[in-house]
Short mmCIF file of C-alpha atoms in Angstrom, two decimals:
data_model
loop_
_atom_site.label_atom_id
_atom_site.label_comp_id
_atom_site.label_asym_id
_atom_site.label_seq_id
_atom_site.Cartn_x
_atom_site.Cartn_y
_atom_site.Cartn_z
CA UNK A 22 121.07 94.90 76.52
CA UNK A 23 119.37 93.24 79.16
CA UNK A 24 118.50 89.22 79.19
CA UNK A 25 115.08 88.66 79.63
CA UNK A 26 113.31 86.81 82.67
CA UNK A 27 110.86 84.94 81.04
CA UNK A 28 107.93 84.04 83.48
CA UNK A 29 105.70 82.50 81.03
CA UNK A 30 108.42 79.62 80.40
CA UNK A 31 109.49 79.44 84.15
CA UNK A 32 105.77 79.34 85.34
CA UNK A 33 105.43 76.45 82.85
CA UNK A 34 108.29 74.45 84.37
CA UNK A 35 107.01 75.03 88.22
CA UNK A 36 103.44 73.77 86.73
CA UNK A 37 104.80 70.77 85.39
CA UNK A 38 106.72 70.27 88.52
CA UNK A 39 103.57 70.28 90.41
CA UNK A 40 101.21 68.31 87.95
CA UNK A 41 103.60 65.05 88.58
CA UNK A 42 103.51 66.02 92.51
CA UNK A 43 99.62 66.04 92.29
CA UNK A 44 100.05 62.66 90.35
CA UNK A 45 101.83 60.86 92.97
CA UNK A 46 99.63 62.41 95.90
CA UNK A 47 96.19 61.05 93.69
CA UNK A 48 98.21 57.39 93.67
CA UNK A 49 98.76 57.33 97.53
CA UNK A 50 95.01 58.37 97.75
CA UNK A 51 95.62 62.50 98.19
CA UNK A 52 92.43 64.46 96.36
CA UNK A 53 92.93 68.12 96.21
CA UNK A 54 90.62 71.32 95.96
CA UNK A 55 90.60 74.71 95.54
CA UNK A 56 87.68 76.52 96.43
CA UNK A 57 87.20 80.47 94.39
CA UNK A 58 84.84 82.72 95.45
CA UNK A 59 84.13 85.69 93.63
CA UNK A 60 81.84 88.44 94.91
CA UNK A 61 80.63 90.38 92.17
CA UNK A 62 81.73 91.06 88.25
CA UNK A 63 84.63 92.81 87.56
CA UNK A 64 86.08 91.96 84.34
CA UNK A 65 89.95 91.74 85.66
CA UNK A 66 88.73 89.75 88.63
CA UNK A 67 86.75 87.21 85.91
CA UNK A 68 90.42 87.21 83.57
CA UNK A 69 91.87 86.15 87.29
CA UNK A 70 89.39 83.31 88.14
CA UNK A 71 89.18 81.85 84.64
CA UNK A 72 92.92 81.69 84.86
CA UNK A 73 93.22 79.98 88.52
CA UNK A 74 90.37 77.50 87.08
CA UNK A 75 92.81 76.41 83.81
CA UNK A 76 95.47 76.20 86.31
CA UNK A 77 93.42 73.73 88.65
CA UNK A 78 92.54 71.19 86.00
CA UNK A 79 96.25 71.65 84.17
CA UNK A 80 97.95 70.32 87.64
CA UNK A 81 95.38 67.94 88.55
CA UNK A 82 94.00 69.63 91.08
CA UNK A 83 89.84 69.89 91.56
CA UNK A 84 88.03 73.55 91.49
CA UNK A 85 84.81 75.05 93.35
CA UNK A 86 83.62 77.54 91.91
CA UNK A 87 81.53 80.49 94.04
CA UNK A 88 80.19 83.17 91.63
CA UNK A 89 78.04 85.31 94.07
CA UNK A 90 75.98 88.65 93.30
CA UNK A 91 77.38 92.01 94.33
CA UNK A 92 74.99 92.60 96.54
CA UNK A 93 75.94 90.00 98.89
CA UNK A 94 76.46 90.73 101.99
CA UNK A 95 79.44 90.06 104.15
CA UNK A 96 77.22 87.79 106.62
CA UNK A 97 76.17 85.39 103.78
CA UNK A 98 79.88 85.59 102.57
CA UNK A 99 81.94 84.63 106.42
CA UNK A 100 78.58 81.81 106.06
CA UNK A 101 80.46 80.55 102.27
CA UNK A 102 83.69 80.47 104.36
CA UNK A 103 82.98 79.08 107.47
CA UNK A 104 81.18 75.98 105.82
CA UNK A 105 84.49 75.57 103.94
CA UNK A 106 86.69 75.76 106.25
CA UNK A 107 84.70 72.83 107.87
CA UNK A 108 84.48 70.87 104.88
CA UNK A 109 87.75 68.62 104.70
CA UNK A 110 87.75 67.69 100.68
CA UNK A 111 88.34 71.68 100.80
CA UNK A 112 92.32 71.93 100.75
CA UNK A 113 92.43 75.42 100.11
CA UNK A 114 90.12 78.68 100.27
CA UNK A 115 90.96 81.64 97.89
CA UNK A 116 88.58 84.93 97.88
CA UNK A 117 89.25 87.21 94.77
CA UNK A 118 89.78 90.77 95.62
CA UNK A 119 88.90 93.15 95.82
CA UNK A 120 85.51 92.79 97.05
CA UNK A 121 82.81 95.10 96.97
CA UNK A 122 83.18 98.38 99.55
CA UNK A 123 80.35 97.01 101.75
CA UNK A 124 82.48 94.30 102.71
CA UNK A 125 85.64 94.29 105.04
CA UNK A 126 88.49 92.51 102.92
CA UNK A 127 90.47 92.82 106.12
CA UNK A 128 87.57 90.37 108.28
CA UNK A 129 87.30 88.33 104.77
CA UNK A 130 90.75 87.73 104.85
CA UNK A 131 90.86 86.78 108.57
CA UNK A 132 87.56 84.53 108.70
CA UNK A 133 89.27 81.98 106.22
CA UNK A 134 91.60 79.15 108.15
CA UNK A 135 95.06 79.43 107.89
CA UNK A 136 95.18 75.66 106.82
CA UNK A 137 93.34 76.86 103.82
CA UNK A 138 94.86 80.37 103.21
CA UNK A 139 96.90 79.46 100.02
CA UNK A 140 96.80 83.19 98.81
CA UNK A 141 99.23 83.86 101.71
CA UNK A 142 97.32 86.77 103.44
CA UNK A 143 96.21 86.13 106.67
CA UNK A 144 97.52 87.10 109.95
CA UNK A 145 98.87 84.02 111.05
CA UNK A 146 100.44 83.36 107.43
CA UNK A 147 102.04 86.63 107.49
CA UNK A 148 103.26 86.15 111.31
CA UNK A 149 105.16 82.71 110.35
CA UNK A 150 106.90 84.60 107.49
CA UNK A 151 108.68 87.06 109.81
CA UNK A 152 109.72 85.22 111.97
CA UNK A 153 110.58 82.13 109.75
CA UNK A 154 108.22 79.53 109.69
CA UNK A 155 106.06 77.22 107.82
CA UNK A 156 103.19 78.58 106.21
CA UNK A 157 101.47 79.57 103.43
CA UNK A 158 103.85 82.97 101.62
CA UNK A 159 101.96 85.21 99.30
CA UNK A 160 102.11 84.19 95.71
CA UNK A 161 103.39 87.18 94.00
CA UNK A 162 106.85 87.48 96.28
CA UNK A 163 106.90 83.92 96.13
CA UNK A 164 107.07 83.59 92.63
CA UNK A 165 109.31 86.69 92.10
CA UNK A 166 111.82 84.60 94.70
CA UNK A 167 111.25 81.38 91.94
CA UNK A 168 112.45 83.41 88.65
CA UNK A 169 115.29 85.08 90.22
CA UNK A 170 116.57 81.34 91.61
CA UNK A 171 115.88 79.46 88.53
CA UNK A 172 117.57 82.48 86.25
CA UNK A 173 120.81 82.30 88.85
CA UNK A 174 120.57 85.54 90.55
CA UNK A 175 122.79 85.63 93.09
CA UNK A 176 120.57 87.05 96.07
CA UNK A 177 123.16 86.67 99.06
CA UNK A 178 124.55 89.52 100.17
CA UNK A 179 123.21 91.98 97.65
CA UNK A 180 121.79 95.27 98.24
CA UNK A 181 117.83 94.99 96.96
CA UNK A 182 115.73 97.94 96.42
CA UNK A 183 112.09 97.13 96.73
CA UNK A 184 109.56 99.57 95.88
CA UNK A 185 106.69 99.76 97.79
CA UNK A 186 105.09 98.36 101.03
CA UNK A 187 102.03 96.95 100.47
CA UNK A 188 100.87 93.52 102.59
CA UNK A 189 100.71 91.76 99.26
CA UNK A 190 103.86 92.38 97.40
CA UNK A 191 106.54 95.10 99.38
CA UNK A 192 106.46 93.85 103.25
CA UNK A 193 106.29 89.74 102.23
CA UNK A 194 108.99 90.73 99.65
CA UNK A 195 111.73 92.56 102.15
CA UNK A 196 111.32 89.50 104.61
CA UNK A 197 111.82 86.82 101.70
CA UNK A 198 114.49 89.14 100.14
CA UNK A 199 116.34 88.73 103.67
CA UNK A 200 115.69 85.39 104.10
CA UNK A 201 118.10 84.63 101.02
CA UNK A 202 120.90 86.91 103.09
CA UNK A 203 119.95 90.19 100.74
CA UNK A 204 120.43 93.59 102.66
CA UNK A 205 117.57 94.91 101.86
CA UNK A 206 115.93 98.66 101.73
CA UNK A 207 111.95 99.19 101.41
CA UNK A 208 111.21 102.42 100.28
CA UNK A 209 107.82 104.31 99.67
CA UNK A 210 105.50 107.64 98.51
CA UNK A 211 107.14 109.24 101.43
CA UNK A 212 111.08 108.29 100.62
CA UNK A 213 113.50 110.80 100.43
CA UNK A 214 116.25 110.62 97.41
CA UNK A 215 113.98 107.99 96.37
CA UNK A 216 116.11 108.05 93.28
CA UNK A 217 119.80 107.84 94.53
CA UNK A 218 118.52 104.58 96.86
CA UNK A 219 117.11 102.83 93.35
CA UNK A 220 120.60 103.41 91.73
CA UNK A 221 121.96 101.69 95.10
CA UNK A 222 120.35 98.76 93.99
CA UNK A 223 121.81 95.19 92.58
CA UNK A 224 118.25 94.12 92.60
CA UNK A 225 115.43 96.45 92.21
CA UNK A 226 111.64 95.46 92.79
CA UNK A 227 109.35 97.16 91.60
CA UNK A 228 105.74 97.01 93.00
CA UNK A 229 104.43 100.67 93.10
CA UNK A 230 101.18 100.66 91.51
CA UNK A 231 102.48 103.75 89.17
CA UNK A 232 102.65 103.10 85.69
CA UNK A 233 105.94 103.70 83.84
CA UNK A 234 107.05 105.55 87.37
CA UNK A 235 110.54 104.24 87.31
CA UNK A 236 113.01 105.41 84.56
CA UNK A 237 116.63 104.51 83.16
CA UNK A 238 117.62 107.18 85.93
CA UNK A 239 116.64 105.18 88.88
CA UNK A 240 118.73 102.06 87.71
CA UNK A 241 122.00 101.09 88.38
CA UNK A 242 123.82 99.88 85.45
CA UNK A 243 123.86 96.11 85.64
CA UNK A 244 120.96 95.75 87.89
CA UNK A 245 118.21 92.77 88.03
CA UNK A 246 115.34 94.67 87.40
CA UNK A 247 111.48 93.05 88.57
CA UNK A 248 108.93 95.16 87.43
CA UNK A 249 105.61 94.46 89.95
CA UNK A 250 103.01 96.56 87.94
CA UNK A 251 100.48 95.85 85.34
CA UNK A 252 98.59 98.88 83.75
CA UNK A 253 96.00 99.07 80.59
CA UNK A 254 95.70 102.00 78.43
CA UNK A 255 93.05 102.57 76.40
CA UNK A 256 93.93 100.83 73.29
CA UNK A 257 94.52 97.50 75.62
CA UNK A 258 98.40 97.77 75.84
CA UNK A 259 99.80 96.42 79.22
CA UNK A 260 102.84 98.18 80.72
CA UNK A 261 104.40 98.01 83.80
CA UNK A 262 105.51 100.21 87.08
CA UNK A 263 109.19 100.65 85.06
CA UNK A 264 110.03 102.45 81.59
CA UNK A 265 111.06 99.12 80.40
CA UNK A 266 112.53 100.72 76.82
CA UNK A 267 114.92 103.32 79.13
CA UNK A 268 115.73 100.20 81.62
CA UNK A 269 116.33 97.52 79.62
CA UNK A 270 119.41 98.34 78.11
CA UNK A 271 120.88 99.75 81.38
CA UNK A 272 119.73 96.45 83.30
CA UNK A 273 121.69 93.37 83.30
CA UNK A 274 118.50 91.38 83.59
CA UNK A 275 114.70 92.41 83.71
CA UNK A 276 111.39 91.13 83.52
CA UNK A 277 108.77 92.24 80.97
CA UNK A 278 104.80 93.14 81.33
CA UNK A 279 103.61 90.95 80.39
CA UNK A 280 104.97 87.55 80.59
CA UNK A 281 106.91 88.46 83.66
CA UNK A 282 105.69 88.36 87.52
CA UNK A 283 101.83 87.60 86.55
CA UNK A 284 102.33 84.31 85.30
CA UNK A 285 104.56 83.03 88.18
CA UNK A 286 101.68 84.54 90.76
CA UNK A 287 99.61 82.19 89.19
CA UNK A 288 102.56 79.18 89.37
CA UNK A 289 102.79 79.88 92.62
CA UNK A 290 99.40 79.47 93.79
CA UNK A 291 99.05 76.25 92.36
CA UNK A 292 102.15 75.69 94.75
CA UNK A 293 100.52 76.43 98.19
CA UNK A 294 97.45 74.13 96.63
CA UNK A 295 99.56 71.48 96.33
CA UNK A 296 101.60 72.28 99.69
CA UNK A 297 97.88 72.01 101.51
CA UNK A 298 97.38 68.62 99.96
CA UNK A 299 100.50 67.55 101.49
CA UNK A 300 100.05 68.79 105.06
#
């Protein structure tokens, strides 16, 4: 039977962490603020920003909220961002996706400064990842990196398994992953023996968008087991991308949706807030 990663409880400890390091920065004279902009009103986006808002005042850290209309358009939206990227009590600059289709998220993502961009996602952010560093790192592989430190997962020299490749979670993931010495293997919707490379796995990540995709047959007995995904059926029950009643009692550790990876996104947000404050 599998010991639980508990993200709720680790998220609580990095958030503590952070509201005595935004303390100390107010007594030496160090304001922060987060500015959220939301285009448009999609209920899982709204869950998102309330969320990021709590966070804010929990840590100490001042919010901006920027609750536009669908219907603006991606001029009037660069216009939002360029006037906060001038404005210094700004620290950091977070856009909610996704946005509506008759905006680019891709010139969205690269109009906001890399000074400010504490999601993690622009060019220059991703560029000082691979090839080691400073900068902001995407909040979901960040965090995932967080609860398998603080639950003593030995990451050095194991083989990880990550599924997926998105920008967000997969690519950021495999250069973290190898960053703490794992070998590590990306795979994808176009891997062969997709299966037999999962059961390679001492650490398996999990980030393919496809709910309950990965079952007791994919793990390795003994595995860590990160499960990405978040999915709502119709009755309101969350699973994840992983069968977790097949692979928790094959895993030797695993994470649960929810209470898993979404609270430590969340965590680790608040980090690169308080990492801009400090810069």
């Amino acid at each position: 039977m599998a010991q639980l990663i508990d993200g709720k409880k680790i998220s609580a400890q990095i958030k503590e962490e952070l509201k005595e390091q935004t303390a100390q920065l107010k007594e030496a004279g160090i304001e922060g603020t987060l500015a959220v902009i939301q285009v448009g009103d999609d209920a899982a986006s709204s869950v998102y920003v309330r969320n990021k808002k709590k966070a804010c005042e929990y840590i100490g850290i001042h919010s901006k909220s920027y609750e536009l209309p669908s219907e603006t358009t991606q001029k009037e939206l660069l216009k939002l961002i360029e006037d906060l990227n001038a404005d210094d009590s700004v620290n950091g600059i977070l856009v909610q996706l996704p946005v509506p289709a008759h905006i680019d998220e891709k010139t969205i993502i690269n109009a906001i400064s890399p000074d400010k961009d504490v999601d993690g996602f622009h060019p220059e952010s991703v560029g000082s990842l691979t090839i080691g560093q400073p900068g902001f790192v995407s909040c979901t592989p960040a965090g995932i990196i967080e609860l398998l430190k603080r639950s003593n997962v030995e990451m050095d020299g194991k083989n990880c398994v990550i599924v997926g490749r998105s920008n967000i979670v997969g690519k950021p993931m495999a250069l973290l992953m190898l960053r703490e010495n794992a070998t590590v293997t990306v795979t994808h919707s176009h891997t062969k023996h997709l299966k037999e490379i999962c059961r390679n796995a001492d650490i398996l990540i999990v980030a393919i968008g496809k709910k309950e995709f990965i079952t007791g047959e994919y793990i390795k007995p003994g595995a860590v087991v990160i499960d990405v995904g978040i999915h709502r059926d119709e009755n309101n029950k969350l699973s994840g991308d992983v069968k977790y009643e097949e692979a928790e009692p094959i895993a030797s550790m695993i994470t649960p949706v929810p209470g898993g990876v979404g609270p430590m996104t969340i965590a680790m947000l608040m980090h690169n807030c308080v990492e801009a404050m400090t810069r």
